[in-house]
Amino acid sequence: MTTTQLPSDQALLASLKTIVGHHHVLTGEAETYRFRHGFRFGAGNVLAVVQPGTLVELWKVAQACVASGKIIIMQAANTGLTGGSTPDGNDYDREIVLISTLRLTGIHLIGEGKQVVCLPGATLYELENKLTPIGREPHSVIGSSCIGASVLGGVSNNSGGALVQRGPAYTEMAVFGQVGDDGVLRLVNHLGIQLGNDPETILTKLQNGTFSEADIDWNAGRGHDGNYVTHVREVDADTPARYNADPGRWYEAAGCAGKLVVFAVRLDTFPANKNSSVFYIGTNSTDELEDLRRHVLTAFDELPIAGEYIHRDAFNIAEQYGKDTFFVIRKFGTSFLPKMFAMKSRFDIFTKQFGFLPENLSDRIMQALSVLIPSQLPDRMLDYRDRFEHHLMLKVTESLTPKMRAYLTEYFAKVTGEFFECTPDEGTRAFLHRFAAAGAAVRYRAVHHRDAEDIVALDVALRRNDREWFETLPAEIEDKLIVKLYYGHFLCHVMHQDYVVKKGYNAVAVEHSMLPGLDQRGARYPAEHNVGHLYKAPDDMVAHYRSLDPCNCFNPGIGQATKKKNWVAESV
């Protein structure tokens, strides 16, 4: 629900309504619900949800909130898994204004599409559609990240993904608002594009794209982490390839985690891969997969496009509890998903008014209807599911296909696993199935609410030289779990590990009991979804956040740091 409004709050709300319009300042419990609750984790009260329609409106809203001493939480698509763009409980020392940027769509192609300038509401789906006609791709693509995710959300959180050659989202070029030690909000233009001198001129030109190629500095900074393609190949290194607390990938907007008001980012794009191939691999030996991984990363002139792992248990859960999402994407495309989730959210809000109705009713109805959908998976994948515990999908370019085919043929003639080369349809379905796993865990918990307490979702970066990559849990932890779901970006050694906790056990306590084991293995977490409110940020990460936001007025409390103004300790 929303917070109690004081006279000063009412004055701020009136000002915000003047800036963005009455209908775009939401204060009711029902209308703010879907913004206040995270995709998987996090919820809390807000004074209002504000939806600016222009960058100038966003600037004025931020100015008004800073001047009135309110907390600002910036939110785009709200697809994060660690609660980093929603409130976390109701123990803040100031009221929260959540700014939703979904209306601020806009993408400008520059340099014949070799780079893009993305506004806060631009999604990966929209960016892919913009680049496809010119034969290019963004840094991340649908399927290598949360479906429906925003471009700026990925940059703000250094999000990774499945694309082995590209690494975490990163840029050194952005336009952002920052509050200094003096409490004043200032606009910083480090986009490398001349847009004027005063904020409103800069933001108007930025929104409209009214700048020329002559205004662009082509040496302003890096638009992606070009070193990652070499970094990931170092399979004998005793450190992970990528993780959020890596200071080497923090730069202003990149890795800011909502500690700045980001108005635009400038990113590199990449030539689209045409006529790619997918090889599907099954084995019961973790050593076979690790040997394969090391060879693939070191023996070829080019890297695969992607290498995705899924364990049999995750395969089965995704098949049963992600089938409807799989079906919708195949039939209607990813563009339909935001509409579907919005309808689901409105239905959930409506049913909450009736205490006699069960929780998670929409999930139960959708799951019941999903039994009417025929199997979406190819027979060859189902056969491998029955025979093999571990599954790996390798997607490679047209030029790498014959070399990879020859290697896999030779390799699997000597070991126990097998592989097959997918048809284009099989390859599409294989990767879509892999990415249905994360949402399937949420559905499983909702349907089995009597048996399941909650989900522990770990996002783990293993050491690049770790041969013992598959987890073995102590019996005292194993006994508290219903099911474990392992899947991830195998060539990068980034694993997503979801655990459905039995009823009666505290999921946070279960999670904390797992962390010492990961520490002993030299793993780092989170790998690519940022700390949010689930993980404790290391000291240098907190120092980074303090340098960006000395007043602690943007997204306070992330990384389990203090939520208090000016970073005052919680005990004070």
CSV table of C-alpha atoms in Angstrom, one decimal, residues 129-439:
chain,number,residue,atom,x,y,z
A,129,ASN,CA,13.6,-5.1,-34.1
A,130,LYS,CA,15.3,-1.8,-34.9
A,131,LEU,CA,18.6,-3.5,-35.8
A,132,THR,CA,17.4,-6.6,-37.6
A,133,PRO,CA,16.6,-4.8,-40.9
A,134,ILE,CA,20.2,-3.5,-41.1
A,135,GLY,CA,21.7,-6.9,-40.3
A,136,ARG,CA,23.0,-6.0,-36.8
A,137,GLU,CA,22.3,-7.2,-33.2
A,138,PRO,CA,22.5,-5.5,-29.8
A,139,HIS,CA,24.9,-6.5,-27.0
A,140,SER,CA,22.3,-8.8,-25.5
A,141,VAL,CA,19.4,-10.5,-27.3
A,142,ILE,CA,16.1,-11.9,-26.1
A,143,GLY,CA,16.8,-15.3,-24.6
A,144,SER,CA,20.2,-14.3,-23.2
A,145,SER,CA,18.4,-12.1,-20.6
A,146,CYS,CA,15.1,-11.7,-18.9
A,147,ILE,CA,12.4,-11.5,-21.5
A,148,GLY,CA,11.1,-8.0,-21.7
A,149,ALA,CA,14.2,-6.5,-20.1
A,150,SER,CA,15.2,-2.9,-20.7
A,151,VAL,CA,18.5,-1.8,-22.3
A,152,LEU,CA,19.3,0.6,-19.5
A,153,GLY,CA,18.5,-1.9,-16.8
A,154,GLY,CA,21.1,-4.3,-18.3
A,155,VAL,CA,23.8,-1.5,-18.3
A,156,SER,CA,22.9,-0.3,-14.8
A,157,ASN,CA,23.4,-3.8,-13.5
A,158,ASN,CA,26.3,-5.0,-15.7
A,159,SER,CA,23.9,-7.8,-16.7
A,160,GLY,CA,25.6,-10.7,-18.5
A,161,GLY,CA,23.9,-13.2,-20.7
A,162,ALA,CA,24.3,-16.1,-23.0
A,163,LEU,CA,26.4,-14.5,-25.7
A,164,VAL,CA,29.9,-15.7,-24.9
A,165,GLN,CA,31.8,-13.2,-27.0
A,166,ARG,CA,30.3,-10.1,-25.6
A,167,GLY,CA,30.4,-10.3,-21.8
A,168,PRO,CA,28.5,-8.1,-19.3
A,169,ALA,CA,26.7,-5.0,-20.5
A,170,TYR,CA,29.0,-2.0,-20.3
A,171,THR,CA,29.5,1.5,-21.7
A,172,GLU,CA,31.5,4.6,-20.9
A,173,MET,CA,29.0,6.9,-22.6
A,174,ALA,CA,25.9,8.1,-21.0
A,175,VAL,CA,23.8,11.1,-19.9
A,176,PHE,CA,22.8,11.0,-16.3
A,177,GLY,CA,21.6,13.1,-13.3
A,178,GLN,CA,23.7,13.0,-10.2
A,179,VAL,CA,23.2,14.5,-6.7
A,180,GLY,CA,26.4,15.9,-5.3
A,181,ASP,CA,27.6,16.3,-1.7
A,182,ASP,CA,25.7,19.6,-1.7
A,183,GLY,CA,22.4,17.9,-2.3
A,184,VAL,CA,22.0,19.5,-5.8
A,185,LEU,CA,20.9,17.4,-8.8
A,186,ARG,CA,23.1,18.1,-11.9
A,187,LEU,CA,22.9,16.8,-15.4
A,188,VAL,CA,26.1,15.2,-16.8
A,189,ASN,CA,26.5,14.7,-20.5
A,190,HIS,CA,29.2,12.1,-21.1
A,191,LEU,CA,27.5,10.7,-24.2
A,192,GLY,CA,30.1,12.0,-26.6
A,193,ILE,CA,27.5,13.9,-28.5
A,194,GLN,CA,27.2,17.7,-28.5
A,195,LEU,CA,23.6,18.5,-27.4
A,196,GLY,CA,23.8,22.0,-25.9
A,197,ASN,CA,24.6,23.4,-22.5
A,198,ASP,CA,21.4,23.6,-20.3
A,199,PRO,CA,19.6,20.5,-19.2
A,200,GLU,CA,16.3,21.0,-21.0
A,201,THR,CA,18.0,21.7,-24.3
A,202,ILE,CA,20.2,18.7,-23.9
A,203,LEU,CA,17.3,16.4,-23.0
A,204,THR,CA,15.0,17.7,-25.8
A,205,LYS,CA,17.6,17.2,-28.5
A,206,LEU,CA,18.5,13.8,-27.0
A,207,GLN,CA,14.8,12.7,-27.0
A,208,ASN,CA,14.2,13.9,-30.5
A,209,GLY,CA,17.5,12.8,-32.0
A,210,THR,CA,18.1,16.2,-33.4
A,211,PHE,CA,21.8,16.0,-33.6
A,212,SER,CA,24.1,15.3,-36.6
A,213,GLU,CA,27.0,13.0,-37.2
A,214,ALA,CA,29.2,16.1,-36.9
A,215,ASP,CA,28.1,16.4,-33.2
A,216,ILE,CA,29.4,12.9,-32.4
A,217,ASP,CA,32.8,12.2,-30.9
A,218,TRP,CA,33.7,8.7,-32.1
A,219,ASN,CA,36.5,8.5,-29.5
A,220,ALA,CA,34.4,9.3,-26.5
A,221,GLY,CA,34.7,5.9,-24.9
A,222,ARG,CA,34.0,2.2,-25.1
A,223,GLY,CA,30.5,1.0,-26.0
A,224,HIS,CA,31.1,-2.6,-24.8
A,225,ASP,CA,33.8,-4.7,-23.0
A,226,GLY,CA,35.9,-5.7,-25.9
A,227,ASN,CA,38.4,-7.5,-23.6
A,228,TYR,CA,35.9,-10.2,-22.5
A,229,VAL,CA,36.4,-12.4,-25.6
A,230,THR,CA,40.0,-12.9,-24.5
A,231,HIS,CA,39.3,-13.0,-20.7
A,232,VAL,CA,36.8,-15.9,-21.0
A,233,ARG,CA,39.3,-18.0,-22.8
A,234,GLU,CA,41.7,-18.0,-19.8
A,235,VAL,CA,40.4,-21.4,-18.5
A,236,ASP,CA,43.3,-21.9,-16.1
A,237,ALA,CA,42.6,-18.6,-14.2
A,238,ASP,CA,41.7,-19.0,-10.6
A,239,THR,CA,39.0,-16.3,-10.7
A,240,PRO,CA,35.5,-16.1,-12.3
A,241,ALA,CA,35.1,-14.6,-15.8
A,242,ARG,CA,32.4,-12.2,-14.8
A,243,TYR,CA,30.6,-11.1,-11.7
A,244,ASN,CA,28.8,-7.9,-10.5
A,245,ALA,CA,31.3,-6.9,-7.9
A,246,ASP,CA,34.2,-6.6,-10.4
A,247,PRO,CA,35.3,-3.0,-10.3
A,248,GLY,CA,36.7,-3.3,-13.8
A,249,ARG,CA,33.2,-3.0,-15.2
A,250,TRP,CA,32.0,0.0,-13.2
A,251,TYR,CA,31.9,3.3,-15.0
A,252,GLU,CA,29.3,5.9,-14.2
A,253,ALA,CA,26.0,4.5,-15.6
A,254,ALA,CA,27.5,1.1,-16.1
A,255,GLY,CA,27.0,-0.7,-12.8
A,256,CYS,CA,25.3,2.2,-11.1
A,257,ALA,CA,22.4,0.0,-9.9
A,258,GLY,CA,20.0,2.9,-9.8
A,259,LYS,CA,22.3,5.3,-8.0
A,260,LEU,CA,22.0,7.7,-10.9
A,261,VAL,CA,19.1,9.0,-13.0
A,262,VAL,CA,20.2,7.7,-16.4
A,263,PHE,CA,18.6,9.4,-19.4
A,264,ALA,CA,20.5,7.6,-22.2
A,265,VAL,CA,23.3,5.2,-22.9
A,266,ARG,CA,25.4,4.8,-26.0
A,267,LEU,CA,26.3,1.2,-27.0
A,268,ASP,CA,28.0,-0.7,-29.7
A,269,THR,CA,26.1,-3.1,-32.0
A,270,PHE,CA,27.3,-6.2,-33.7
A,271,PRO,CA,26.9,-7.9,-37.1
A,272,ALA,CA,24.1,-10.4,-36.9
A,273,ASN,CA,25.0,-14.0,-37.1
A,274,LYS,CA,23.3,-15.7,-40.1
A,275,ASN,CA,22.9,-19.4,-40.8
A,276,SER,CA,24.1,-20.4,-37.3
A,277,SER,CA,23.9,-24.0,-36.1
A,278,VAL,CA,23.0,-25.5,-32.8
A,279,PHE,CA,24.5,-28.7,-31.4
A,280,TYR,CA,22.6,-30.5,-28.6
A,281,ILE,CA,24.8,-32.5,-26.2
A,282,GLY,CA,23.8,-35.0,-23.6
A,283,THR,CA,26.0,-36.8,-21.0
A,284,ASN,CA,25.9,-38.3,-17.5
A,285,SER,CA,29.5,-37.1,-16.8
A,286,THR,CA,30.3,-33.6,-15.6
A,287,ASP,CA,34.0,-34.3,-16.5
A,288,GLU,CA,33.1,-34.8,-20.1
A,289,LEU,CA,31.3,-31.4,-20.3
A,290,GLU,CA,34.2,-29.7,-18.5
A,291,ASP,CA,36.8,-31.2,-20.9
A,292,LEU,CA,34.6,-30.1,-23.8
A,293,ARG,CA,34.3,-26.6,-22.4
A,294,ARG,CA,38.0,-26.1,-22.0
A,295,HIS,CA,38.7,-27.3,-25.5
A,296,VAL,CA,36.0,-25.2,-27.1
A,297,LEU,CA,37.3,-22.1,-25.4
A,298,THR,CA,40.9,-22.6,-26.3
A,299,ALA,CA,41.2,-24.6,-29.5
A,300,PHE,CA,39.2,-22.6,-32.1
A,301,ASP,CA,40.0,-19.3,-33.7
A,302,GLU,CA,36.5,-18.0,-32.8
A,303,LEU,CA,34.2,-18.7,-29.9
A,304,PRO,CA,30.7,-20.1,-30.1
A,305,ILE,CA,27.8,-17.6,-30.0
A,306,ALA,CA,26.4,-19.3,-26.9
A,307,GLY,CA,26.8,-22.4,-24.8
A,308,GLU,CA,23.9,-23.0,-22.5
A,309,TYR,CA,23.6,-25.7,-19.8
A,310,ILE,CA,20.5,-27.3,-18.3
A,311,HIS,CA,20.2,-30.1,-15.8
A,312,ARG,CA,17.6,-32.8,-16.2
A,313,ASP,CA,15.6,-31.6,-13.2
A,314,ALA,CA,15.4,-28.1,-14.6
A,315,PHE,CA,14.5,-29.5,-18.0
A,316,ASN,CA,11.5,-31.3,-16.5
A,317,ILE,CA,10.3,-28.3,-14.4
A,318,ALA,CA,10.6,-26.0,-17.4
A,319,GLU,CA,8.7,-28.5,-19.6
A,320,GLN,CA,5.8,-28.7,-17.2
A,321,TYR,CA,5.7,-25.2,-15.6
A,322,GLY,CA,7.0,-23.1,-18.5
A,323,LYS,CA,5.1,-24.6,-21.3
A,324,ASP,CA,2.6,-21.9,-21.6
A,325,THR,CA,5.2,-19.1,-21.8
A,326,PHE,CA,7.1,-21.2,-24.4
A,327,PHE,CA,3.9,-21.6,-26.4
A,328,VAL,CA,3.0,-17.9,-26.3
A,329,ILE,CA,6.5,-16.8,-27.5
A,330,ARG,CA,6.5,-19.3,-30.3
A,331,LYS,CA,3.0,-18.3,-31.5
A,332,PHE,CA,2.9,-14.6,-30.8
A,333,GLY,CA,6.5,-13.5,-30.2
A,334,THR,CA,8.1,-11.9,-27.2
A,335,SER,CA,6.2,-8.6,-27.9
A,336,PHE,CA,3.0,-10.2,-26.5
A,337,LEU,CA,4.6,-11.1,-23.2
A,338,PRO,CA,4.4,-7.6,-21.6
A,339,LYS,CA,0.7,-7.5,-22.4
A,340,MET,CA,0.2,-11.0,-20.9
A,341,PHE,CA,2.1,-10.1,-17.7
A,342,ALA,CA,0.2,-6.8,-17.4
A,343,MET,CA,-3.2,-8.7,-17.7
A,344,LYS,CA,-1.9,-11.2,-15.1
A,345,SER,CA,-1.0,-8.4,-12.7
A,346,ARG,CA,-4.4,-6.7,-13.1
A,347,PHE,CA,-6.1,-10.0,-12.4
A,348,ASP,CA,-3.9,-10.7,-9.3
A,349,ILE,CA,-4.8,-7.2,-8.0
A,350,PHE,CA,-8.5,-7.7,-8.6
A,351,THR,CA,-8.6,-11.1,-6.9
A,352,LYS,CA,-6.8,-9.8,-3.8
A,353,GLN,CA,-10.0,-7.9,-2.9
A,354,PHE,CA,-11.7,-11.2,-2.2
A,355,GLY,CA,-10.2,-12.9,0.8
A,356,PHE,CA,-11.8,-16.2,0.1
A,357,LEU,CA,-10.0,-16.7,-3.2
A,358,PRO,CA,-6.6,-18.5,-3.0
A,359,GLU,CA,-3.3,-16.8,-3.5
A,360,ASN,CA,-1.5,-17.1,-6.8
A,361,LEU,CA,-4.9,-17.8,-8.5
A,362,SER,CA,-3.7,-16.6,-11.9
A,363,ASP,CA,-0.7,-18.9,-11.8
A,364,ARG,CA,-2.9,-21.8,-10.9
A,365,ILE,CA,-5.4,-21.1,-13.7
A,366,MET,CA,-2.6,-20.7,-16.3
A,367,GLN,CA,-1.0,-23.9,-15.1
A,368,ALA,CA,-4.3,-25.7,-15.4
A,369,LEU,CA,-4.8,-24.4,-18.9
A,370,SER,CA,-1.3,-25.4,-19.9
A,371,VAL,CA,-2.2,-29.1,-19.8
A,372,LEU,CA,-4.3,-28.4,-23.0
A,373,ILE,CA,-1.1,-27.3,-24.8
A,374,PRO,CA,0.6,-30.1,-26.7
A,375,SER,CA,4.3,-30.9,-26.0
A,376,GLN,CA,6.5,-28.1,-27.4
A,377,LEU,CA,9.8,-30.1,-27.3
A,378,PRO,CA,11.3,-32.2,-30.2
A,379,ASP,CA,11.4,-35.9,-29.7
A,380,ARG,CA,15.2,-36.0,-29.9
A,381,MET,CA,15.4,-33.6,-26.9
A,382,LEU,CA,12.9,-35.7,-24.9
A,383,ASP,CA,14.9,-38.8,-25.7
A,384,TYR,CA,18.1,-37.2,-24.4
A,385,ARG,CA,16.2,-36.0,-21.3
A,386,ASP,CA,15.4,-39.7,-20.5
A,387,ARG,CA,18.9,-40.9,-21.1
A,388,PHE,CA,21.2,-38.0,-19.9
A,389,GLU,CA,21.4,-36.0,-16.7
A,390,HIS,CA,23.4,-33.0,-18.2
A,391,HIS,CA,22.5,-31.1,-21.3
A,392,LEU,CA,24.5,-28.5,-23.2
A,393,MET,CA,23.5,-26.4,-26.3
A,394,LEU,CA,26.2,-25.0,-28.4
A,395,LYS,CA,25.2,-22.3,-30.9
A,396,VAL,CA,28.0,-21.5,-33.4
A,397,THR,CA,28.5,-19.4,-36.5
A,398,GLU,CA,28.2,-20.7,-40.0
A,399,SER,CA,32.0,-20.6,-40.4
A,400,LEU,CA,32.6,-22.5,-37.1
A,401,THR,CA,29.9,-25.1,-37.8
A,402,PRO,CA,32.1,-27.6,-39.8
A,403,LYS,CA,35.0,-27.4,-37.4
A,404,MET,CA,32.7,-27.9,-34.4
A,405,ARG,CA,30.9,-30.8,-36.1
A,406,ALA,CA,34.2,-32.5,-36.7
A,407,TYR,CA,35.4,-32.0,-33.2
A,408,LEU,CA,32.2,-33.2,-31.6
A,409,THR,CA,32.1,-36.3,-33.8
A,410,GLU,CA,35.7,-37.2,-32.8
A,411,TYR,CA,35.2,-36.3,-29.1
A,412,PHE,CA,32.0,-38.3,-28.6
A,413,ALA,CA,33.4,-41.3,-30.3
A,414,LYS,CA,35.7,-41.6,-27.3
A,415,VAL,CA,33.4,-40.8,-24.4
A,416,THR,CA,30.0,-41.8,-23.0
A,417,GLY,CA,27.9,-38.8,-24.1
A,418,GLU,CA,26.3,-38.1,-27.4
A,419,PHE,CA,25.3,-35.1,-29.6
A,420,PHE,CA,23.1,-34.3,-32.5
A,421,GLU,CA,23.0,-31.3,-34.8
A,422,CYS,CA,19.6,-29.5,-34.5
A,423,THR,CA,17.4,-28.5,-37.3
A,424,PRO,CA,16.7,-24.7,-37.2
A,425,ASP,CA,13.3,-25.4,-35.5
A,426,GLU,CA,14.9,-27.7,-32.9
A,427,GLY,CA,17.6,-25.2,-32.2
A,428,THR,CA,15.1,-22.4,-31.6
A,429,ARG,CA,13.1,-24.7,-29.3
A,430,ALA,CA,16.1,-25.9,-27.4
A,431,PHE,CA,17.2,-22.4,-26.4
A,432,LEU,CA,13.7,-21.2,-25.7
A,433,HIS,CA,13.2,-24.2,-23.4
A,434,ARG,CA,16.4,-23.3,-21.6
A,435,PHE,CA,15.3,-19.8,-20.9
A,436,ALA,CA,11.9,-20.9,-19.7
A,437,ALA,CA,13.5,-22.4,-16.7
A,438,ALA,CA,13.7,-19.3,-14.5
A,439,GLY,CA,10.1,-18.4,-14.8
